[in-house]
Amino acid sequence: MPFGDQPAYLRIADDLRQQIADGTLPPNAKLPSQAGIRARYGVSDTVALEARKVLMAEGLVEGRSGSGTYVRERPVPLRVFRSAYRTLGEPTPFRQEQADERQCGTWEAHSERQSASPLIAERLGLEGDEAVMCTRYVFRTGGEPVMLSTSWEPLRLTGRTPVMLPEEGPLGGRGVVERMAAIDVVVDNVQEEVWARPALASEASVLGGQPGHPVIVITRTFRSGGMPVETADIVVPADRYRIAYHLPVR
């Protein structure tokens, strides 16, 4: 097969990607072996290997130990709902959705005191390695992992109060707005930035897929005036979910 200016491994990846898209290589079909790619396209082992790496990085194929490389199932993306509307007495939008028994939603959380990293200290307006409460969440729907979330709150604000542990105490499991109101902190704005990056190995081990597969990241910070009171990183598998926002019109 002749190749133009584009590197050969990318042209091969393009051809195999098209076969996956048009169903020539359907889900669970075995990808041609490295030797098969080499023979079919007239390229070296190195080029064949690089082409396979491209498809794996894109999440189109997956390796199965001792068996080979196969086309991954491509599920129809489901929605994770988010909203700019927050009121006292209401759980977060995700928890509202999970409260629907048809969703079979569950979550687990673990909190620990730690020193803020330079990045988290900057996001929370802290000095140096001040103490924060870090809470890690795994959200599931129908038993399947949907979303990871890691939240940080400054202990200079919540330490020695009933809301120091987000999932325990009289307001355990409630939203940031309601918990902060209980200690006379009025949350009046929230900022979210949405971006994408490859999944870390630790994330892929929980969410499924391979390290390097794309994930959607929502970086969120709640503020009271100009004071950050909580910041979080929310991670969602990009190939299985979409983020749907409900925003009020003013």
Short mmCIF file of C-alpha atoms in Angstrom, two decimals:
data_model
loop_
_atom_site.label_atom_id
_atom_site.label_comp_id
_atom_site.label_asym_id
_atom_site.label_seq_id
_atom_site.Cartn_x
_atom_site.Cartn_y
_atom_site.Cartn_z
CA MET A 1 0.00 0.00 0.00
CA PRO A 2 1.59 3.34 -1.02
CA PHE A 3 2.03 6.05 1.58
CA GLY A 4 2.26 9.81 1.15
CA ASP A 5 3.87 12.42 3.35
CA GLN A 6 2.04 11.26 6.47
CA PRO A 7 4.06 8.80 8.60
CA ALA A 8 3.29 5.22 7.65
CA TYR A 9 2.12 4.21 11.11
CA LEU A 10 -0.51 6.98 11.10
CA ARG A 11 -1.77 5.95 7.66
CA ILE A 12 -2.11 2.36 8.86
CA ALA A 13 -3.88 3.52 12.02
CA ASP A 14 -6.25 5.62 9.84
CA ASP A 15 -7.06 2.60 7.67
CA LEU A 16 -7.72 0.32 10.64
CA ARG A 17 -9.72 3.05 12.38
CA GLN A 18 -11.96 3.34 9.32
CA GLN A 19 -12.48 -0.43 9.31
CA ILE A 20 -13.57 -0.22 12.93
CA ALA A 21 -15.90 2.70 12.16
CA ASP A 22 -17.60 1.03 9.18
CA GLY A 23 -17.96 -2.36 10.88
CA THR A 24 -15.42 -4.25 8.82
CA LEU A 25 -13.74 -4.85 12.18
CA PRO A 26 -16.75 -5.08 14.54
CA PRO A 27 -16.61 -5.02 18.35
CA ASN A 28 -14.66 -7.97 19.75
CA ALA A 29 -13.06 -8.70 16.37
CA LYS A 30 -9.38 -9.53 16.58
CA LEU A 31 -7.06 -6.88 15.17
CA PRO A 32 -4.50 -8.15 12.64
CA SER A 33 -1.35 -9.25 14.41
CA GLN A 34 1.86 -7.30 14.18
CA ALA A 35 3.10 -9.78 11.59
CA GLY A 36 -0.21 -9.49 9.73
CA ILE A 37 0.02 -5.69 9.60
CA ARG A 38 3.63 -5.89 8.48
CA ALA A 39 2.77 -8.25 5.63
CA ARG A 40 -0.41 -6.46 4.53
CA TYR A 41 1.02 -2.95 4.49
CA GLY A 42 4.62 -3.78 3.62
CA VAL A 43 6.12 -2.06 6.65
CA SER A 44 8.55 -2.91 9.43
CA ASP A 45 7.69 -4.43 12.79
CA THR A 46 8.34 -1.04 14.41
CA VAL A 47 5.82 0.72 12.16
CA ALA A 48 3.23 -2.02 12.72
CA LEU A 49 3.70 -1.76 16.49
CA GLU A 50 3.35 2.04 16.47
CA ALA A 51 0.10 1.81 14.47
CA ARG A 52 -1.36 -0.57 17.07
CA LYS A 53 -0.22 1.76 19.86
CA VAL A 54 -2.16 4.65 18.28
CA LEU A 55 -5.40 2.65 18.28
CA MET A 56 -4.86 1.53 21.87
CA ALA A 57 -4.17 5.09 23.01
CA GLU A 58 -7.43 6.19 21.37
CA GLY A 59 -9.32 3.48 23.26
CA LEU A 60 -10.46 1.73 20.07
CA VAL A 61 -8.77 -1.59 20.82
CA GLU A 62 -7.61 -3.44 23.91
CA GLY A 63 -5.04 -6.11 24.57
CA ARG A 64 -6.13 -9.42 26.07
CA SER A 65 -3.41 -11.32 27.85
CA GLY A 66 -2.19 -14.31 25.86
CA SER A 67 -4.82 -13.80 23.17
CA GLY A 68 -4.09 -10.69 21.12
CA THR A 69 -5.61 -7.27 20.48
CA TYR A 70 -9.36 -6.84 19.97
CA VAL A 71 -11.77 -4.07 18.96
CA ARG A 72 -13.42 -2.61 22.05
CA GLU A 73 -17.15 -2.33 22.53
CA ARG A 74 -18.23 1.26 21.87
CA PRO A 75 -21.18 1.92 24.21
CA VAL A 76 -23.63 4.73 23.52
CA PRO A 77 -22.49 7.54 25.86
CA LEU A 78 -24.75 8.14 28.84
CA ARG A 79 -25.22 11.51 30.52
CA VAL A 80 -23.95 12.74 33.85
CA PHE A 81 -26.10 15.72 34.78
CA ARG A 82 -24.75 18.83 36.41
CA SER A 83 -26.48 22.07 37.33
CA ALA A 84 -25.56 25.61 38.28
CA TYR A 85 -28.65 25.67 40.54
CA ARG A 86 -27.84 25.07 44.20
CA THR A 87 -30.19 25.47 47.14
CA LEU A 88 -30.08 24.64 50.82
CA GLY A 89 -31.58 21.31 51.68
CA GLU A 90 -30.82 19.81 48.28
CA PRO A 91 -28.16 17.20 47.60
CA THR A 92 -25.81 17.60 44.66
CA PRO A 93 -27.31 17.04 41.18
CA PHE A 94 -25.52 13.71 40.88
CA ARG A 95 -27.01 12.52 44.17
CA GLN A 96 -30.45 13.69 43.12
CA GLU A 97 -30.16 11.55 40.01
CA GLN A 98 -28.82 8.61 41.99
CA ALA A 99 -31.73 8.91 44.42
CA ASP A 100 -33.92 7.64 41.58
CA GLU A 101 -34.24 3.93 42.33
CA ARG A 102 -34.17 3.17 38.60
CA GLN A 103 -30.57 4.40 38.51
CA CYS A 104 -29.38 1.99 41.23
CA GLY A 105 -26.82 4.60 42.24
CA THR A 106 -24.32 4.18 45.04
CA TRP A 107 -21.19 5.97 46.16
CA GLU A 108 -18.36 5.38 48.56
CA ALA A 109 -16.07 7.93 50.16
CA HIS A 110 -12.96 8.13 52.29
CA SER A 111 -11.66 11.25 54.04
CA GLU A 112 -8.19 11.96 55.41
CA ARG A 113 -6.31 14.94 56.72
CA GLN A 114 -3.30 15.89 54.59
CA SER A 115 -1.05 18.79 53.73
CA ALA A 116 -2.14 20.76 50.69
CA SER A 117 0.00 20.28 47.60
CA PRO A 118 1.25 23.48 45.93
CA LEU A 119 -1.51 23.20 43.30
CA ILE A 120 -4.31 22.70 45.84
CA ALA A 121 -2.89 25.45 48.09
CA GLU A 122 -3.06 27.82 45.12
CA ARG A 123 -6.64 26.82 44.29
CA LEU A 124 -7.76 27.31 47.91
CA GLY A 125 -5.72 30.45 48.54
CA LEU A 126 -3.65 28.76 51.27
CA GLU A 127 -0.09 29.38 52.32
CA GLY A 128 2.51 26.65 52.06
CA ASP A 129 1.42 23.15 53.05
CA GLU A 130 -1.59 24.06 55.20
CA ALA A 131 -3.83 21.24 56.33
CA VAL A 132 -6.84 20.22 54.25
CA MET A 133 -9.48 17.51 54.47
CA CYS A 134 -9.20 15.37 51.34
CA THR A 135 -12.21 13.22 50.44
CA ARG A 136 -12.11 10.70 47.60
CA TYR A 137 -15.36 9.45 46.06
CA VAL A 138 -16.30 6.66 43.68
CA PHE A 139 -19.80 7.02 42.18
CA ARG A 140 -21.52 4.04 40.58
CA THR A 141 -24.68 3.49 38.54
CA GLY A 142 -26.00 -0.05 38.25
CA GLY A 143 -22.82 -1.24 39.91
CA GLU A 144 -20.63 0.29 37.20
CA PRO A 145 -18.16 3.08 38.08
CA VAL A 146 -19.33 6.37 36.58
CA MET A 147 -17.23 9.07 38.15
CA LEU A 148 -14.36 9.74 40.51
CA SER A 149 -14.15 12.88 42.61
CA THR A 150 -11.45 14.18 44.91
CA SER A 151 -12.43 17.11 47.12
CA TRP A 152 -10.25 19.36 49.29
CA GLU A 153 -11.50 21.70 52.03
CA PRO A 154 -9.29 23.98 54.16
CA LEU A 155 -9.19 22.86 57.78
CA ARG A 156 -8.58 26.45 58.84
CA LEU A 157 -12.26 26.85 57.91
CA THR A 158 -13.90 23.52 58.79
CA GLY A 159 -11.55 22.09 61.42
CA ARG A 160 -13.20 21.32 64.76
CA THR A 161 -16.66 21.97 63.36
CA PRO A 162 -19.56 19.53 62.76
CA VAL A 163 -18.86 19.62 59.01
CA MET A 164 -15.14 18.79 59.13
CA LEU A 165 -15.82 15.33 57.64
CA PRO A 166 -18.03 15.74 54.53
CA GLU A 167 -19.63 12.30 54.82
CA GLU A 168 -20.09 12.16 58.59
CA GLY A 169 -21.93 14.09 61.27
CA PRO A 170 -25.38 15.72 61.16
CA LEU A 171 -24.86 17.03 57.61
CA GLY A 172 -22.89 14.08 56.27
CA GLY A 173 -23.47 13.61 52.56
CA ARG A 174 -25.07 17.01 52.00
CA GLY A 175 -23.83 19.49 49.43
CA VAL A 176 -21.07 22.03 49.99
CA VAL A 177 -23.56 24.94 50.10
CA GLU A 178 -25.59 23.48 52.94
CA ARG A 179 -22.60 22.26 54.93
CA MET A 180 -20.89 25.64 54.76
CA ALA A 181 -24.09 27.45 55.71
CA ALA A 182 -24.10 25.41 58.93
CA ILE A 183 -20.87 27.17 59.97
CA ASP A 184 -22.12 30.59 58.81
CA VAL A 185 -20.25 30.60 55.51
CA VAL A 186 -22.45 31.70 52.60
CA VAL A 187 -21.38 30.10 49.31
CA ASP A 188 -22.43 32.44 46.52
CA ASN A 189 -20.53 31.28 43.44
CA VAL A 190 -18.97 28.21 41.87
CA GLN A 191 -16.53 27.94 38.99
CA GLU A 192 -16.06 24.87 36.83
CA GLU A 193 -13.46 24.26 34.14
CA VAL A 194 -13.93 21.28 31.82
CA TRP A 195 -10.98 19.72 30.06
CA ALA A 196 -9.67 16.36 28.88
CA ARG A 197 -6.53 14.33 29.45
CA PRO A 198 -5.35 10.71 29.40
CA ALA A 199 -6.47 8.59 32.34
CA LEU A 200 -3.93 7.86 35.04
CA ALA A 201 -3.23 4.22 35.86
CA SER A 202 -4.91 4.62 39.27
CA GLU A 203 -8.04 6.06 37.62
CA ALA A 204 -8.22 3.39 34.92
CA SER A 205 -7.98 0.64 37.54
CA VAL A 206 -11.24 1.91 39.09
CA LEU A 207 -13.12 3.27 36.07
CA GLY A 208 -12.13 0.51 33.67
CA GLY A 209 -10.26 0.85 30.41
CA GLN A 210 -6.56 1.33 29.97
CA PRO A 211 -4.19 4.02 31.27
CA GLY A 212 -4.04 6.71 28.62
CA HIS A 213 -7.67 6.40 27.53
CA PRO A 214 -9.32 9.84 27.54
CA VAL A 215 -11.21 11.14 30.55
CA ILE A 216 -13.22 14.32 31.08
CA VAL A 217 -12.01 16.36 34.05
CA ILE A 218 -14.13 18.98 35.80
CA THR A 219 -12.11 21.25 38.07
CA ARG A 220 -14.60 22.86 40.46
CA THR A 221 -14.19 25.51 43.14
CA PHE A 222 -16.91 26.82 45.49
CA ARG A 223 -16.38 30.33 46.89
CA SER A 224 -17.87 32.62 49.48
CA GLY A 225 -17.26 36.01 47.94
CA GLY A 226 -13.65 35.76 46.87
CA MET A 227 -12.72 33.08 49.42
CA PRO A 228 -12.41 29.49 48.11
CA VAL A 229 -14.09 27.05 50.52
CA GLU A 230 -13.83 23.81 48.55
CA THR A 231 -12.15 22.63 45.38
CA ALA A 232 -12.50 19.30 43.60
CA ASP A 233 -11.39 17.31 40.58
CA ILE A 234 -14.17 15.22 39.02
CA VAL A 235 -13.13 12.54 36.52
CA VAL A 236 -15.50 10.82 34.04
CA PRO A 237 -14.62 8.28 31.30
CA ALA A 238 -14.91 10.20 28.03
CA ASP A 239 -15.86 7.16 25.94
CA ARG A 240 -18.83 6.18 28.12
CA TYR A 241 -20.30 9.42 29.42
CA ARG A 242 -21.16 12.97 28.44
CA ILE A 243 -21.51 15.91 30.79
CA ALA A 244 -24.93 17.61 30.52
CA TYR A 245 -25.33 21.05 32.13
CA HIS A 246 -28.61 22.67 33.25
CA LEU A 247 -27.98 26.42 33.43
CA PRO A 248 -30.52 29.05 34.46
CA VAL A 249 -31.35 31.88 32.05
CA ARG A 250 -31.15 35.28 33.72
#
